[in-house]
Short mmCIF file of C-alpha atoms in Angstrom, two decimals:
data_model
loop_
_atom_site.label_atom_id
_atom_site.label_comp_id
_atom_site.label_asym_id
_atom_site.label_seq_id
_atom_site.Cartn_x
_atom_site.Cartn_y
_atom_site.Cartn_z
CA MET A 30 -25.52 32.77 -29.40
CA ALA A 31 -24.55 29.39 -29.30
CA GLN A 32 -26.83 27.09 -28.98
CA PRO A 33 -28.44 25.46 -26.12
CA LYS A 34 -26.70 22.22 -24.55
CA GLY A 35 -28.44 22.13 -21.75
CA THR A 36 -27.23 21.93 -17.89
CA VAL A 37 -23.37 21.35 -16.98
CA VAL A 38 -22.47 20.94 -13.15
CA LEU A 39 -18.97 22.55 -12.59
CA ALA A 40 -16.30 21.79 -9.79
CA TYR A 41 -15.33 25.30 -9.05
CA SER A 42 -12.95 26.87 -6.21
CA GLY A 43 -13.31 30.45 -6.98
CA GLY A 44 -9.92 30.52 -8.83
CA LEU A 45 -8.67 31.70 -12.00
CA ASP A 46 -9.64 28.71 -13.96
CA THR A 47 -12.43 27.40 -12.69
CA SER A 48 -14.08 31.83 -12.83
CA CYS A 49 -12.78 31.72 -16.39
CA ILE A 50 -14.56 28.44 -17.70
CA LEU A 51 -17.72 29.24 -15.39
CA VAL A 52 -18.15 31.96 -18.35
CA TRP A 53 -16.59 30.27 -21.16
CA LEU A 54 -19.46 27.90 -20.51
CA LYS A 55 -21.84 30.12 -20.91
CA GLU A 56 -20.38 31.34 -24.19
CA GLN A 57 -20.82 27.73 -24.95
CA GLY A 58 -24.39 27.28 -24.43
CA TYR A 59 -24.36 25.98 -21.25
CA ASP A 60 -26.89 26.00 -18.16
CA VAL A 61 -23.79 26.31 -15.23
CA ILE A 62 -24.67 25.49 -12.20
CA THR A 63 -21.42 25.64 -9.48
CA TYR A 64 -20.57 23.54 -6.65
CA LEU A 65 -17.64 24.11 -4.51
CA ALA A 66 -16.36 21.76 -1.91
CA ASN A 67 -15.97 23.02 2.19
CA ILE A 68 -12.75 19.98 2.73
CA GLY A 69 -11.35 22.37 5.16
CA GLN A 70 -10.08 24.82 3.07
CA LYS A 71 -9.26 28.67 4.22
CA GLU A 72 -11.89 29.92 2.00
CA ASP A 73 -14.75 32.92 1.99
CA PHE A 74 -17.79 30.96 0.63
CA GLU A 75 -20.20 33.10 0.51
CA ALA A 76 -18.01 35.07 -1.15
CA ALA A 77 -17.18 32.84 -3.90
CA ARG A 78 -21.21 32.14 -3.70
CA LYS A 79 -21.94 35.72 -4.35
CA LYS A 80 -19.14 35.77 -7.36
CA ALA A 81 -20.25 32.49 -9.05
CA LEU A 82 -23.49 34.10 -9.29
CA ALA A 83 -21.96 37.50 -11.05
CA LEU A 84 -20.28 35.70 -13.40
CA GLY A 85 -23.53 33.79 -14.29
CA ALA A 86 -23.79 30.92 -12.62
CA LYS A 87 -27.88 29.50 -12.61
CA LYS A 88 -27.49 28.09 -9.02
CA VAL A 89 -24.55 27.80 -6.38
CA TYR A 90 -24.05 24.58 -4.01
CA ILE A 91 -21.63 24.71 -1.21
CA GLU A 92 -20.89 21.40 0.76
CA ASP A 93 -19.46 21.10 3.52
CA ILE A 94 -17.61 17.18 3.30
CA SER A 95 -15.12 18.15 5.92
CA ARG A 96 -16.42 15.13 8.30
CA GLU A 97 -16.75 12.37 5.45
CA PHE A 98 -13.18 13.13 3.26
CA VAL A 99 -11.53 12.53 7.07
CA GLU A 100 -13.90 9.23 8.38
CA GLU A 101 -14.30 7.78 5.01
CA PHE A 102 -10.98 9.18 2.81
CA ILE A 103 -8.18 10.02 4.50
CA TRP A 104 -8.86 7.05 8.00
CA PRO A 105 -8.32 4.14 5.65
CA ALA A 106 -5.61 5.98 4.09
CA VAL A 107 -4.35 5.72 7.21
CA GLN A 108 -4.78 2.60 7.93
CA ALA A 109 -2.91 1.62 4.93
CA ASN A 110 0.13 3.81 6.10
CA ALA A 111 -0.48 5.04 2.00
CA LEU A 112 2.58 6.80 1.05
CA TYR A 113 3.29 7.54 -2.76
CA GLU A 114 6.68 6.61 -4.28
CA ASP A 115 8.20 6.74 0.08
CA ARG A 116 6.95 10.19 0.29
CA TYR A 117 3.74 11.97 -0.47
CA LEU A 118 0.93 11.04 1.65
CA LEU A 119 -1.41 11.50 -1.10
CA GLY A 120 -3.55 14.67 -0.29
CA THR A 121 -5.27 15.93 -3.23
CA ALA A 122 -5.47 12.11 -4.48
CA LEU A 123 -7.57 11.20 -1.30
CA ALA A 124 -9.81 14.31 -2.01
CA ARG A 125 -10.85 13.83 -5.46
CA PRO A 126 -13.07 11.45 -5.58
CA CYS A 127 -14.81 12.72 -2.28
CA ILE A 128 -14.82 16.00 -4.04
CA ALA A 129 -16.84 14.00 -7.59
CA ARG A 130 -18.87 12.21 -5.55
CA LYS A 131 -20.58 15.22 -4.54
CA LEU A 132 -20.50 16.49 -7.51
CA VAL A 133 -22.24 13.78 -9.43
CA GLU A 134 -25.03 13.40 -6.75
CA ILE A 135 -25.85 17.32 -7.60
CA ALA A 136 -26.00 16.79 -11.10
CA GLN A 137 -28.00 13.80 -10.30
CA ARG A 138 -30.15 16.43 -7.94
CA GLU A 139 -30.63 18.74 -10.85
CA GLY A 140 -30.97 16.00 -13.77
CA ALA A 141 -28.02 17.87 -15.07
CA GLN A 142 -26.46 15.16 -18.03
CA TYR A 143 -22.86 16.91 -17.90
CA VAL A 144 -20.69 17.76 -15.30
CA ALA A 145 -17.30 19.88 -15.73
CA HIS A 146 -13.87 20.30 -13.99
CA GLY A 147 -10.74 22.71 -13.92
CA ALA A 148 -8.24 20.30 -14.22
CA THR A 149 -5.46 20.16 -16.93
CA GLY A 150 -5.12 17.89 -19.60
CA LYS A 151 -1.56 17.17 -18.27
CA GLY A 152 -2.13 16.80 -14.36
CA ASN A 153 -3.58 13.52 -12.00
CA ASP A 154 -6.45 15.58 -11.61
CA GLN A 155 -8.19 14.89 -14.65
CA VAL A 156 -8.05 11.18 -14.16
CA ARG A 157 -9.36 10.98 -10.75
CA PHE A 158 -12.48 13.44 -10.93
CA GLU A 159 -13.59 11.51 -14.01
CA LEU A 160 -13.01 7.84 -13.29
CA THR A 161 -14.50 8.75 -10.09
CA CYS A 162 -17.60 10.34 -12.01
CA TYR A 163 -18.28 7.12 -14.92
CA ALA A 164 -17.82 4.56 -11.32
CA LEU A 165 -20.70 6.18 -9.81
CA CYS A 166 -22.79 7.27 -12.98
CA PRO A 167 -21.55 5.18 -15.80
CA ASN A 168 -23.93 7.39 -18.13
CA ILE A 169 -22.68 11.01 -17.25
CA LYS A 170 -21.39 12.76 -20.05
CA VAL A 171 -17.65 15.03 -18.40
CA VAL A 172 -17.19 18.05 -20.06
CA ALA A 173 -13.37 18.86 -19.48
CA PRO A 174 -11.90 21.97 -20.99
CA TRP A 175 -8.44 21.89 -20.71
CA ARG A 176 -8.71 18.64 -23.38
CA LEU A 177 -10.84 20.68 -25.77
CA PRO A 178 -9.01 22.15 -28.66
CA GLU A 179 -11.58 25.17 -29.20
CA PHE A 180 -10.77 26.01 -25.14
CA TYR A 181 -6.62 25.10 -24.92
CA GLN A 182 -6.28 26.58 -28.66
CA ARG A 183 -7.31 29.63 -27.20
CA PHE A 184 -5.79 30.15 -23.71
CA PRO A 185 -2.45 28.00 -24.04
CA GLY A 186 -1.34 29.43 -21.18
CA ARG A 187 -2.07 31.73 -17.71
CA CYS A 188 -1.52 34.73 -19.39
CA GLU A 189 -4.13 34.50 -21.61
CA LEU A 190 -6.67 33.45 -18.96
CA MET A 191 -6.03 36.64 -16.99
CA ASP A 192 -6.41 37.88 -19.68
CA TYR A 193 -9.71 37.03 -20.23
CA ALA A 194 -11.00 37.47 -16.79
CA LYS A 195 -9.73 41.20 -16.90
CA LYS A 196 -12.02 41.16 -20.13
CA HIS A 197 -14.81 40.11 -18.55
CA GLY A 198 -14.39 41.33 -15.05
CA ILE A 199 -13.57 38.08 -13.35
CA PRO A 200 -11.50 39.07 -10.23
CA VAL A 201 -8.96 36.48 -9.45
CA PRO A 202 -6.39 35.87 -6.94
CA VAL A 203 -3.40 35.04 -9.08
CA THR A 204 -1.55 37.66 -10.29
CA PRO A 205 1.57 37.52 -13.11
CA GLN A 206 3.95 37.73 -9.93
CA THR A 207 2.55 34.77 -8.07
CA PRO A 208 1.66 32.40 -11.09
CA TRP A 209 1.61 29.28 -9.34
CA SER A 210 -0.99 26.78 -8.34
CA MET A 211 -2.04 26.24 -4.73
CA ASP A 212 -4.38 23.31 -3.60
CA GLU A 213 -5.43 23.00 0.33
CA ASN A 214 -7.74 20.61 2.27
CA LEU A 215 -7.74 19.13 5.52
CA MET A 216 -5.14 16.97 4.66
CA HIS A 217 -2.98 19.35 2.99
CA ILE A 218 -1.58 21.59 1.07
CA SER A 219 -0.06 21.79 -2.64
CA TYR A 220 1.90 24.34 -4.66
CA GLU A 221 2.80 23.42 -8.13
CA ALA A 222 3.38 25.32 -11.25
CA GLY A 223 4.46 28.81 -12.11
CA ILE A 224 7.79 28.84 -10.95
CA LEU A 225 8.27 25.95 -9.08
CA GLU A 226 8.13 24.01 -12.26
CA ASN A 227 11.58 24.55 -12.30
CA PRO A 228 13.12 21.97 -10.04
CA LYS A 229 16.24 24.29 -8.94
CA VAL A 230 14.07 26.67 -7.71
CA ILE A 231 14.44 27.03 -4.10
CA ASP A 232 10.90 27.19 -2.23
CA HIS A 233 10.63 30.15 0.52
CA GLY A 234 7.04 29.41 0.66
CA ARG A 235 5.50 29.50 4.42
CA PRO A 236 6.06 25.92 6.45
CA ALA A 237 2.80 23.64 6.80
CA GLY A 238 2.78 20.73 18.84
CA VAL A 239 2.58 17.25 22.35
CA ALA A 240 0.51 15.04 21.23
CA ALA A 241 -0.16 11.70 21.96
CA THR A 242 -3.20 9.58 19.24
CA GLY A 243 -5.06 6.41 20.86
CA PRO A 244 -7.10 3.92 18.52
CA ARG A 245 -9.14 1.47 20.53
CA ALA A 246 -12.00 -0.47 19.07
CA SER A 247 -12.54 1.12 16.30
CA ARG A 248 -8.70 1.23 14.75
CA VAL A 249 -8.74 4.29 13.56
CA PRO A 250 -7.48 7.81 15.61
CA VAL A 251 -10.37 8.43 17.95
CA LYS A 252 -8.10 10.95 21.07
CA VAL A 253 -5.83 13.17 20.85
CA THR A 254 -4.66 15.08 24.24
CA ASN A 255 -1.85 17.34 24.47
CA ALA A 256 0.16 16.12 27.26
CA GLY A 257 0.79 20.04 28.15
CA ASP A 258 -2.30 20.98 29.08
CA GLY A 259 -4.41 18.18 28.78
CA ALA A 260 -6.84 19.24 26.19
CA THR A 261 -8.75 16.61 24.65
CA ARG A 262 -9.99 16.21 21.17
CA CYS A 263 -12.18 12.68 20.42
CA SER A 264 -14.42 13.38 17.28
CA ALA A 265 -12.65 12.79 14.39
CA LEU A 266 -12.75 16.55 12.34
CA GLU A 267 -12.18 17.73 15.56
CA LEU A 268 -8.91 15.46 16.21
CA PHE A 269 -8.00 16.09 12.21
CA VAL A 270 -7.70 20.22 12.60
CA TYR A 271 -6.27 20.11 16.03
CA LEU A 272 -3.43 18.43 15.15
CA ASN A 273 -3.18 20.28 12.17
CA ASP A 274 -2.98 22.89 14.68
CA ILE A 275 -0.37 21.52 16.41
CA ALA A 276 2.08 19.96 13.85
CA GLY A 277 1.96 23.14 11.48
CA LYS A 278 3.14 25.65 14.45
CA HIS A 279 6.49 23.08 14.18
CA GLY A 280 6.51 22.42 10.38
CA VAL A 281 5.65 19.11 10.56
CA GLY A 282 5.24 17.24 7.03
CA ARG A 283 6.60 19.85 4.69
CA ILE A 284 8.26 18.06 1.29
CA ASP A 285 9.75 19.27 -1.85
CA ILE A 286 9.68 16.30 -4.41
CA VAL A 287 9.74 15.65 -7.71
CA GLU A 288 6.74 12.78 -8.19
CA ASN A 289 5.86 10.41 -11.50
CA ARG A 290 2.39 11.41 -12.66
CA PHE A 291 0.43 8.66 -13.05
CA VAL A 292 -0.16 10.74 -17.68
CA GLY A 293 3.49 9.73 -18.06
CA MET A 294 5.83 13.09 -16.88
CA LYS A 295 7.44 13.98 -13.82
CA SER A 296 6.19 17.10 -12.04
CA ARG A 297 8.11 18.90 -8.64
CA GLY A 298 4.92 19.44 -6.27
CA ILE A 299 5.70 21.32 -2.38
CA TYR A 300 3.19 19.79 0.24
CA GLU A 301 2.45 20.06 3.79
CA THR A 302 0.54 17.55 5.57
CA PRO A 303 0.75 17.70 9.29
CA ALA A 304 -1.73 16.17 11.05
CA GLY A 305 -1.50 13.30 8.25
CA THR A 306 2.28 13.04 9.40
CA ILE A 307 1.96 13.13 12.66
CA LEU A 308 -0.75 9.71 12.48
CA TYR A 309 0.78 7.71 9.93
CA HIS A 310 4.27 7.96 12.70
CA ALA A 311 1.37 7.06 15.04
CA HIS A 312 -0.35 4.63 13.34
CA LEU A 313 3.27 2.81 12.42
CA ASP A 314 4.61 2.36 15.19
CA ILE A 315 1.58 1.29 17.50
CA GLU A 316 1.14 -1.23 14.25
CA ALA A 317 4.74 -2.49 14.51
CA PHE A 318 4.15 -3.10 18.54
CA THR A 319 0.50 -5.12 17.57
CA MET A 320 0.59 -6.63 14.27
CA ASP A 321 2.43 -10.25 13.16
CA ARG A 322 5.62 -9.82 11.45
CA GLU A 323 4.72 -12.19 8.12
CA VAL A 324 0.64 -10.87 8.27
CA ARG A 325 2.84 -7.28 8.12
CA LYS A 326 5.56 -7.57 5.31
CA ILE A 327 2.10 -8.82 3.19
CA LYS A 328 -0.01 -5.34 4.61
CA GLN A 329 3.47 -3.73 3.92
CA GLY A 330 2.74 -4.64 -0.06
CA LEU A 331 -0.58 -4.33 -0.11
CA ALA A 332 -0.46 -0.37 1.35
CA LEU A 333 2.52 -0.02 -1.80
CA LYS A 334 -0.37 -0.91 -4.00
CA PHE A 335 -3.19 1.14 -2.53
CA SER A 336 -1.49 4.23 -2.10
CA GLU A 337 -0.74 4.10 -6.31
CA LEU A 338 -4.13 2.82 -6.93
CA VAL A 339 -5.30 6.35 -5.28
CA TYR A 340 -2.43 7.89 -6.82
CA ASN A 341 -4.01 6.95 -10.17
CA GLY A 342 -7.74 7.92 -9.40
CA PHE A 343 -9.01 4.71 -8.97
CA TRP A 344 -10.75 4.56 -5.60
CA HIS A 345 -13.24 2.73 -6.99
CA SER A 346 -12.14 0.63 -8.60
CA PRO A 347 -12.99 -3.41 -7.37
CA GLU A 348 -9.51 -4.04 -6.41
CA CYS A 349 -9.20 -0.97 -4.73
CA GLU A 350 -12.06 -1.84 -2.72
CA PHE A 351 -10.71 -5.24 -2.16
CA LEU A 352 -7.32 -3.80 -1.27
CA ARG A 353 -9.45 -0.99 1.46
CA GLN A 354 -11.21 -4.40 2.70
CA CYS A 355 -7.99 -6.60 3.52
CA ILE A 356 -6.30 -3.74 5.29
CA ARG A 357 -9.36 -3.13 7.80
CA ARG A 358 -9.37 -6.51 8.83
CA SER A 359 -5.15 -6.06 8.94
CA GLN A 360 -6.25 -3.69 11.81
CA GLU A 361 -8.41 -5.32 14.24
CA ALA A 362 -5.28 -5.48 16.76
CA VAL A 363 -3.67 -1.95 16.13
CA VAL A 364 -5.04 -0.69 19.28
CA GLY A 365 -3.21 1.20 21.96
CA THR A 366 -1.96 4.70 22.73
CA VAL A 367 0.87 6.80 21.15
CA ARG A 368 2.86 9.53 22.77
CA LEU A 369 4.82 11.91 20.64
CA SER A 370 6.29 14.90 19.96
CA VAL A 371 6.86 17.53 17.76
CA PHE A 372 9.35 19.95 17.35
CA LYS A 373 11.24 21.70 14.46
CA GLY A 374 9.60 20.06 11.34
CA GLN A 375 10.37 16.46 13.27
CA VAL A 376 7.97 14.27 14.70
CA TYR A 377 9.45 11.58 17.59
CA VAL A 378 7.92 8.87 18.83
CA LEU A 379 8.55 8.49 22.45
CA GLY A 380 6.32 5.51 23.79
CA ARG A 381 3.17 2.77 23.08
CA GLU A 382 1.60 1.13 24.98
CA SER A 383 -1.53 -1.89 23.57
CA PRO A 384 -3.60 -4.65 25.23
CA ARG A 385 -3.26 -6.02 22.58
CA SER A 386 0.90 -5.57 22.03
CA LEU A 387 3.10 -8.87 20.77
CA TYR A 388 5.92 -7.29 22.76
CA ASN A 389 7.08 -9.85 25.45
CA GLU A 390 9.26 -8.20 27.38
CA GLU A 391 10.99 -11.29 30.25
CA LEU A 392 11.35 -12.82 26.36
CA VAL A 393 13.13 -10.19 25.10
CA SER A 394 15.35 -9.27 27.90
CA MET A 395 18.46 -9.55 28.28
CA ASN A 396 18.01 -10.03 32.25
CA VAL A 397 16.32 -13.04 32.26
CA GLN A 398 16.28 -15.50 30.17
CA GLY A 399 12.30 -16.40 29.92
CA ASP A 400 10.08 -19.27 28.27
CA TYR A 401 13.62 -19.70 25.16
CA GLU A 402 16.36 -21.60 25.01
CA PRO A 403 19.48 -19.56 23.92
CA ALA A 404 20.89 -23.40 22.60
CA ASP A 405 17.62 -23.99 19.98
CA ALA A 406 20.02 -21.08 17.38
CA THR A 407 22.35 -23.26 16.73
CA GLY A 408 19.89 -25.12 14.82
CA PHE A 409 18.71 -22.49 13.61
CA ILE A 410 21.80 -20.92 12.69
CA ASN A 411 22.87 -23.91 10.81
CA ILE A 412 20.01 -24.50 8.50
CA ASN A 413 20.15 -20.85 7.74
CA SER A 414 23.88 -21.21 6.92
CA LEU A 415 22.86 -24.28 4.46
CA ARG A 416 22.68 -22.65 1.84
#
């Protein structure tokens, strides 16, 4: 028997990796408390609780953090128009600091010296989890099995992990016939690893409806109304779930990309981000309608940096906190309503209105001169032609 090492709080999903890690941590002498975050994934949480206890967990926490995930992490990303490498809406990257924050809170509540996670030694999530943990609790000790030689030499691949699971009576959903990794939350579903590591392999998985979004004084989405039946959703969580349902039925927000991981390698990922895609287009449109041109140019640069910081795990860094404040300040005039339709994987903006609009219909009209002297453009062109 290994010497007792104290209590560790494990970020637990109930899948292959963390189920095996739970048992392995016990073999190493840890008392294991598991923490399963409910961030909108389709999960039998009671079954996950029973499974963790059956595998030897001392205690099981199941925490519903869906509302704070939307309000405190997704909404700032919507305000930023955050896209990593022009395509990825950061579903996993936004979820990790939200999950890790509660992980640290539980560890402090339980007096645990250690936290653990099942992120691999090649991916981004290890960075995201651990930077959050260290930012919120600098004295915490992180156990990362996939970076420990005694673990990864024993389990060089998923086949060995599945053999271990079979030997220890660990029920897992992954089989050798479907060896890919799936991560689901309110923001998105991602598929990686296994056969998808070959970028030539065509994914034939499943795909991720008319809506209007209306940011009001809070400068975040506050209401969605279905123009067909008049159904309205107002709370952040209810609104987001509804848009996921509407957009998901039309395959909105599904992408297949190769991206650059923070650790230095390229990886292939397939993402479904239905509600996030609708809100990205709605917010981008109302922002262009209400924001000064030069302010918007600066804000676009901030959004690029914000996306990179979030992807790389620096949510709690001083620079990311500073950017969030700047972006929030830029949104003071971004208020109004956008009408959209969704059809066959696409989002179409149909119209918009805002009490803070900078659009002057008379000024831009071809039929009315308005408060504009066309002759002034001659000097403008001459000055710009001097170069």
